[in-house]
Coordinates of C-alpha atoms in Angstrom, one line a residue:
M98 CA -44.2 -7.1 -30.7
S99 CA -46.8 -5.8 -28.3
S100 CA -46.2 -2.7 -26.1
I101 CA -46.1 -5.0 -23.0
R102 CA -43.3 -7.1 -24.6
W103 CA -41.4 -4.0 -25.5
S104 CA -41.7 -2.7 -22.0
T105 CA -40.5 -6.0 -20.6
V106 CA -37.4 -5.9 -22.9
L107 CA -36.7 -2.3 -22.0
L108 CA -36.9 -3.1 -18.2
C109 CA -34.6 -6.0 -18.7
C110 CA -32.1 -3.8 -20.5
L111 CA -32.3 -1.2 -17.8
W112 CA -31.8 -3.8 -15.1
L113 CA -28.8 -5.3 -16.9
A114 CA -27.2 -1.8 -17.4
A115 CA -27.7 -1.0 -13.7
S116 CA -26.2 -4.3 -12.7
V117 CA -23.1 -3.8 -14.9
A118 CA -22.7 -0.2 -13.5
A119 CA -23.0 -1.5 -10.0
G120 CA -20.3 -4.1 -10.6
A121 CA -18.0 -1.5 -12.1
A122 CA -18.6 1.0 -9.3
P123 CA -16.1 -0.5 -6.8
L124 CA -13.4 -0.7 -9.5
D125 CA -13.9 2.9 -10.5
E126 CA -14.1 4.1 -7.0
G127 CA -11.1 2.1 -5.8
K128 CA -9.0 3.3 -8.7
A129 CA -9.9 6.9 -8.1
L130 CA -8.9 6.5 -4.4
E131 CA -5.6 4.9 -5.4
K132 CA -4.9 7.8 -7.8
A133 CA -5.6 10.2 -4.9
G134 CA -3.1 8.3 -2.7
Q135 CA -5.8 6.9 -0.4
L136 CA -4.6 3.3 -0.6
E137 CA -6.3 1.9 2.5
K138 CA -9.7 3.3 1.5
A139 CA -9.2 1.9 -2.0
L140 CA -8.4 -1.5 -0.5
T141 CA -11.6 -1.4 1.6
V142 CA -13.7 -0.6 -1.4
Y143 CA -12.2 -3.5 -3.4
L144 CA -12.6 -6.0 -0.5
D145 CA -16.2 -4.8 0.1
G146 CA -16.9 -5.2 -3.6
L147 CA -15.6 -8.8 -3.5
K148 CA -18.1 -9.6 -0.8
T149 CA -21.1 -8.5 -2.8
A150 CA -20.1 -9.1 -6.4
P151 CA -16.8 -10.9 -6.7
S152 CA -15.1 -10.5 -10.1
E153 CA -11.7 -11.4 -11.6
E154 CA -11.0 -7.6 -12.0
L155 CA -11.7 -6.9 -8.3
Y156 CA -9.5 -9.8 -7.2
R157 CA -6.7 -8.5 -9.5
E158 CA -6.9 -4.9 -8.2
A159 CA -7.1 -5.9 -4.6
G160 CA -4.2 -8.3 -4.9
T161 CA -2.1 -5.8 -6.8
L162 CA -2.8 -3.1 -4.1
L163 CA -2.0 -5.6 -1.3
G164 CA 1.3 -6.2 -3.1
K165 CA 2.0 -2.5 -3.4
L166 CA 1.4 -2.2 0.4
Q167 CA 3.8 -5.2 1.0
R168 CA 0.9 -7.0 2.8
Y169 CA 1.9 -10.3 1.2
P170 CA 0.5 -12.6 3.9
Q171 CA -2.9 -11.1 3.2
A172 CA -2.5 -11.0 -0.6
I173 CA -1.7 -14.8 -0.9
P174 CA -5.0 -16.2 0.5
L175 CA -7.0 -13.5 -1.4
L176 CA -5.4 -14.4 -4.7
Q177 CA -5.8 -18.1 -4.0
E178 CA -9.5 -17.5 -3.4
G179 CA -9.7 -15.6 -6.6
I180 CA -8.1 -18.3 -8.6
G181 CA -10.5 -20.8 -7.0
K182 CA -13.4 -18.8 -8.4
F183 CA -11.8 -17.9 -11.7
P184 CA -9.5 -20.9 -12.4
E185 CA -8.8 -19.8 -16.0
S186 CA -7.4 -16.4 -15.0
T187 CA -3.8 -16.3 -16.0
A188 CA -3.6 -12.7 -14.7
L189 CA -4.4 -13.8 -11.1
M190 CA -1.9 -16.7 -11.5
N191 CA 0.8 -14.3 -12.6
L192 CA 0.1 -11.9 -9.7
L193 CA 0.2 -14.8 -7.2
G194 CA 3.5 -15.9 -8.7
L195 CA 4.9 -12.4 -8.2
V196 CA 3.7 -12.3 -4.6
K197 CA 5.2 -15.7 -3.9
F198 CA 8.5 -14.6 -5.4
K199 CA 8.5 -11.5 -3.2
T200 CA 8.1 -13.7 -0.1
G201 CA 11.0 -15.9 -1.2
A202 CA 8.8 -18.9 -2.4
T203 CA 10.6 -19.0 -5.7
A204 CA 9.8 -22.6 -6.5
E205 CA 6.0 -22.0 -6.1
A206 CA 6.3 -18.8 -8.2
R207 CA 8.1 -20.7 -10.9
A208 CA 5.4 -23.4 -10.9
L209 CA 2.7 -20.8 -11.3
W210 CA 4.4 -19.1 -14.3
E211 CA 5.0 -22.5 -15.9
K212 CA 1.3 -23.2 -15.5
V213 CA 0.4 -19.9 -17.2
L214 CA 2.8 -20.6 -20.1
A215 CA 1.3 -24.1 -20.5
R216 CA -2.0 -22.3 -21.2
N217 CA -0.6 -19.4 -23.1
P218 CA 2.9 -19.8 -24.4
N219 CA 3.0 -16.1 -25.5
N220 CA 2.2 -14.6 -22.1
S221 CA 4.9 -12.0 -21.8
F222 CA 4.7 -11.4 -18.1
A223 CA 5.1 -15.1 -17.2
K224 CA 7.9 -15.5 -19.8
E225 CA 9.8 -12.5 -18.4
W226 CA 9.6 -13.5 -14.8
L227 CA 10.3 -17.2 -15.4
A228 CA 13.4 -16.2 -17.2
K229 CA 14.5 -14.0 -14.2
V230 CA 14.0 -16.8 -11.6
T231 CA 15.6 -19.5 -13.7
S232 CA 18.6 -17.6 -15.1
A233 CA 21.8 -18.7 -13.3
G234 CA 19.7 -20.6 -10.7
A235 CA 18.3 -17.4 -9.2
P236 CA 17.9 -17.9 -5.4
A237 CA 14.8 -17.1 -3.5
A238 CA 14.3 -13.4 -2.9
P239 CA 15.1 -12.6 0.8
A240 CA 12.2 -10.9 2.6
A241 CA 14.1 -7.7 3.3
A242 CA 15.3 -7.3 -0.3
A243 CA 11.9 -8.1 -1.7
T244 CA 10.2 -5.4 0.3
G245 CA 13.0 -2.8 -0.2
G246 CA 14.0 -3.3 3.4
A247 CA 17.3 -2.2 4.9
S248 CA 19.6 -4.1 7.2
P249 CA 19.6 -3.0 10.9
A250 CA 23.0 -1.5 10.4
A251 CA 21.6 0.9 7.9
R252 CA 19.5 2.6 10.6
P253 CA 20.9 4.7 13.5
P254 CA 21.0 3.2 17.0
A255 CA 17.8 3.5 18.9
N256 CA 19.3 6.0 21.3
E257 CA 20.7 8.2 18.6
E258 CA 18.6 10.8 16.9
P259 CA 19.1 10.8 13.1
T260 CA 20.2 14.1 11.6
N261 CA 17.3 15.9 9.9
A262 CA 18.8 16.9 6.5
L263 CA 15.5 18.6 5.6
A264 CA 15.6 21.1 8.4
G265 CA 17.1 24.4 7.3
D266 CA 19.4 26.5 9.4
P267 CA 17.3 29.0 11.4
A268 CA 20.0 31.6 11.0
D269 CA 19.6 31.5 7.2
K270 CA 15.8 31.7 7.3
L271 CA 14.3 34.1 4.7
P272 CA 11.4 36.4 5.2
L273 CA 8.0 34.8 4.2
A274 CA 7.7 36.9 1.1
E275 CA 11.1 35.8 -0.1
Q276 CA 10.3 32.2 0.7
E277 CA 7.1 32.4 -1.4
A278 CA 9.0 33.9 -4.3
L279 CA 11.8 31.3 -4.2
A280 CA 9.3 28.4 -3.9
K281 CA 7.4 29.7 -7.0
K282 CA 10.6 30.0 -8.9
L283 CA 11.7 26.5 -8.0
Y284 CA 8.3 25.0 -8.9
K285 CA 8.5 26.8 -12.2
E286 CA 11.8 25.1 -12.8
M287 CA 10.3 21.8 -12.0
A288 CA 7.4 22.4 -14.4
A289 CA 10.0 22.7 -17.2
L290 CA 11.8 19.4 -16.4
D291 CA 11.4 16.1 -18.2
K292 CA 9.5 13.6 -15.9
Y293 CA 12.5 11.3 -15.9
E294 CA 14.9 13.9 -14.4
L295 CA 14.4 12.4 -10.9
A296 CA 17.6 13.6 -9.4
Q297 CA 16.8 17.2 -10.3
F298 CA 13.3 16.9 -8.9
D299 CA 14.8 15.5 -5.7
T300 CA 17.2 18.4 -5.4
L301 CA 14.6 21.1 -6.1
H302 CA 12.0 19.7 -3.8
R303 CA 14.5 19.4 -1.0
T304 CA 15.5 23.0 -1.6
V305 CA 11.9 24.1 -1.2
I306 CA 11.6 22.1 2.0
R307 CA 14.8 23.6 3.5
K308 CA 14.6 27.2 2.2
C309 CA 10.8 27.8 2.2
P310 CA 9.6 26.0 5.3
D311 CA 6.8 28.5 6.1
T312 CA 5.0 28.1 2.8
D313 CA 2.4 25.6 1.6
F314 CA 4.9 24.6 -1.1
A315 CA 7.2 22.9 1.6
E316 CA 4.3 20.6 2.7
Q317 CA 3.5 19.8 -0.9
S318 CA 7.2 19.1 -1.7
C319 CA 7.3 16.6 1.2
W320 CA 4.3 14.7 -0.2
R321 CA 5.5 14.9 -3.8
L322 CA 8.9 13.5 -2.8
S323 CA 7.2 10.6 -1.0
N324 CA 5.2 10.0 -4.2
M325 CA 8.4 9.9 -6.2
Y326 CA 10.2 7.6 -3.8
L327 CA 7.1 5.3 -3.8
M328 CA 6.5 5.0 -7.5
A329 CA 9.3 6.3 -9.7
E330 CA 11.6 3.2 -9.4
D331 CA 11.0 -0.5 -9.7
E332 CA 11.2 -0.8 -5.9
P333 CA 10.0 1.9 -3.4
N334 CA 12.7 3.9 -1.6
H335 CA 11.3 3.3 1.8
Q336 CA 14.1 5.1 3.7
G337 CA 13.4 8.2 1.6
I338 CA 9.7 8.0 2.3
I339 CA 10.4 7.7 6.0
E340 CA 12.7 10.7 6.0
V341 CA 10.4 13.1 4.2
L342 CA 7.1 12.0 5.9
E343 CA 8.6 12.0 9.4
H344 CA 9.7 15.6 8.7
L345 CA 6.2 16.5 7.4
I346 CA 4.5 15.1 10.4
K347 CA 6.9 16.6 12.9
T348 CA 7.1 20.0 11.2
Y349 CA 3.5 20.4 10.0
P350 CA 1.3 18.5 12.6
N351 CA -1.9 20.3 11.4
S352 CA -1.4 19.7 7.7
P353 CA -4.4 18.1 5.9
L354 CA -1.8 15.7 4.4
I355 CA -1.1 14.1 7.8
P356 CA -3.7 11.2 7.7
E357 CA -2.5 9.9 4.4
A358 CA 1.2 10.6 5.3
K359 CA 0.8 8.4 8.4
N360 CA -0.7 5.6 6.4
R361 CA 2.1 5.7 3.9
L362 CA 4.7 6.0 6.6
L363 CA 3.3 2.9 8.2
Q364 CA 3.7 0.9 5.1
S365 CA 7.4 1.9 4.9
Y366 CA 8.0 1.0 8.6
R367 CA 6.5 -2.4 7.9
A368 CA 8.5 -2.9 4.7
T369 CA 11.8 -2.1 6.5
G370 CA 11.1 -4.3 9.4
Q371 CA 10.7 -1.5 12.0
H372 CA 8.2 -3.5 14.1
D373 CA 8.6 -1.1 17.1
R374 CA 7.3 1.8 15.1
V375 CA 4.5 -0.2 13.6
A376 CA 3.4 -1.3 17.1
A377 CA 3.6 2.3 18.4
F378 CA 1.5 3.4 15.4
Y379 CA -1.3 0.9 16.3
E380 CA -1.1 1.6 20.0
E381 CA -1.8 5.3 19.3
L382 CA -4.5 4.4 16.8
F383 CA -6.4 2.2 19.3
K384 CA -6.1 4.9 21.9
L385 CA -7.5 7.5 19.6
N386 CA -10.2 5.1 18.3
P387 CA -11.0 2.8 21.2
N388 CA -14.2 1.5 19.6
P389 CA -13.6 0.9 15.8
D390 CA -16.1 -1.0 13.8
E391 CA -15.5 -4.7 13.3
K392 CA -13.9 -4.5 9.9
E393 CA -11.5 -1.8 11.1
Y394 CA -10.7 -3.6 14.3
M395 CA -9.8 -6.9 12.5
T396 CA -7.6 -5.1 9.9
W397 CA -5.8 -3.1 12.5
A398 CA -5.4 -6.0 14.9
L399 CA -3.8 -8.2 12.1
E400 CA -1.1 -5.6 11.5
Y401 CA -0.6 -4.8 15.2
A402 CA -0.3 -8.5 16.0
E403 CA 2.3 -9.0 13.2
A404 CA 4.4 -6.2 14.6
L405 CA 4.1 -7.7 18.2
A406 CA 5.2 -11.1 16.9
G407 CA 8.2 -9.4 15.2
L408 CA 9.1 -7.9 18.6
N409 CA 8.8 -11.4 20.2
R410 CA 5.7 -10.3 22.2
K411 CA 4.1 -13.5 21.1
D412 CA 1.5 -13.8 23.9
Q413 CA 0.0 -10.4 23.0
A414 CA 0.1 -11.3 19.3
R415 CA -1.6 -14.6 20.0
A416 CA -4.4 -12.9 22.0
L417 CA -5.1 -10.6 19.1
Y418 CA -5.3 -13.4 16.5
E419 CA -7.6 -15.3 18.7
K420 CA -9.9 -12.3 19.2
I421 CA -10.1 -11.8 15.4
I422 CA -11.1 -15.5 14.9
Q423 CA -13.6 -15.2 17.7
M424 CA -15.1 -12.0 16.2
D425 CA -15.4 -13.8 12.8
D426 CA -17.8 -16.2 14.4
N427 CA -17.3 -18.9 11.7
R428 CA -18.0 -16.6 8.8
D429 CA -14.6 -17.4 7.3
Q430 CA -13.7 -13.8 6.5
L431 CA -10.3 -13.1 4.9
E432 CA -9.0 -11.6 8.1
A433 CA -9.9 -14.6 10.1
R434 CA -8.2 -16.9 7.6
V435 CA -5.0 -14.9 7.8
A436 CA -5.2 -14.8 11.6
R437 CA -5.5 -18.6 11.7
E438 CA -2.5 -19.0 9.4
R439 CA -0.3 -16.6 11.5
L440 CA -1.5 -18.2 14.8
A441 CA -0.4 -21.6 13.5
G442 CA 3.1 -20.1 12.8
L443 CA 3.7 -18.6 16.2

């Protein structure tokens, strides 16, 4: 083979390797951001990656993350789009089935899992979930239960301030040196625990927060508790997340954890149906960022409009959906498709 032909082969191999690496980059970057707790940034990376190089893996990761964020109305059209491009993907069908079940569309979820099993009778995910929804004629999952929501009675009246169980008694406050020593001792105890001793972790982190409030350990304990409440159980403990992150934001307003804490708190407000707090969040966000770029505006406006609709402020919600559609300018972006669907339901 001539040197020219070898050079051509080498260049093709290098080009192929670069293409594969470029395709994997959004996956790697998104997963790293997820691991760091930066879920919104991870989602943006996945969605941007789908625009330039759509893949089954990117659809799966984006759909999974939207499910984790309880943004089911956005997850459904995304996964349907992915299945349209990758019709043999049982993974995407399984995921869409789970999202449908979470929104109460049990019959549609069952049909998807039956379709998966028709193709692969040994698919354990579809078998397990199909058994759950068909046993004893399982009813559709109510929206509040599916998102870990609480009934209105579980929250204090709007005019009544909840008791802050994380605030220590000022009269019992220890000197800073003693707070530091106690926090280090408690963290050493936690390091010796088995990872499944969740109740003990909860107790020790809460002790750090109450007894060592002037240390960096207290801020870290708020964040770590929120991680535990988010991921340790099958369903997130949204009331626990709200409790510790509201305390973090109120007590440590200059903490570097605040941006991610606010994003996580927003997801829990949404999951528990606290539309007033979601709307207030976006009102503040638009005041602080009056000129966001197009992508940010459309994403924020979708969530803001949903909260407004939940508060029966339908005219304002309708105006936002219409603006998103107008901004899309017939490009048929995901946000515009979701806006059209929600607008039709108002």
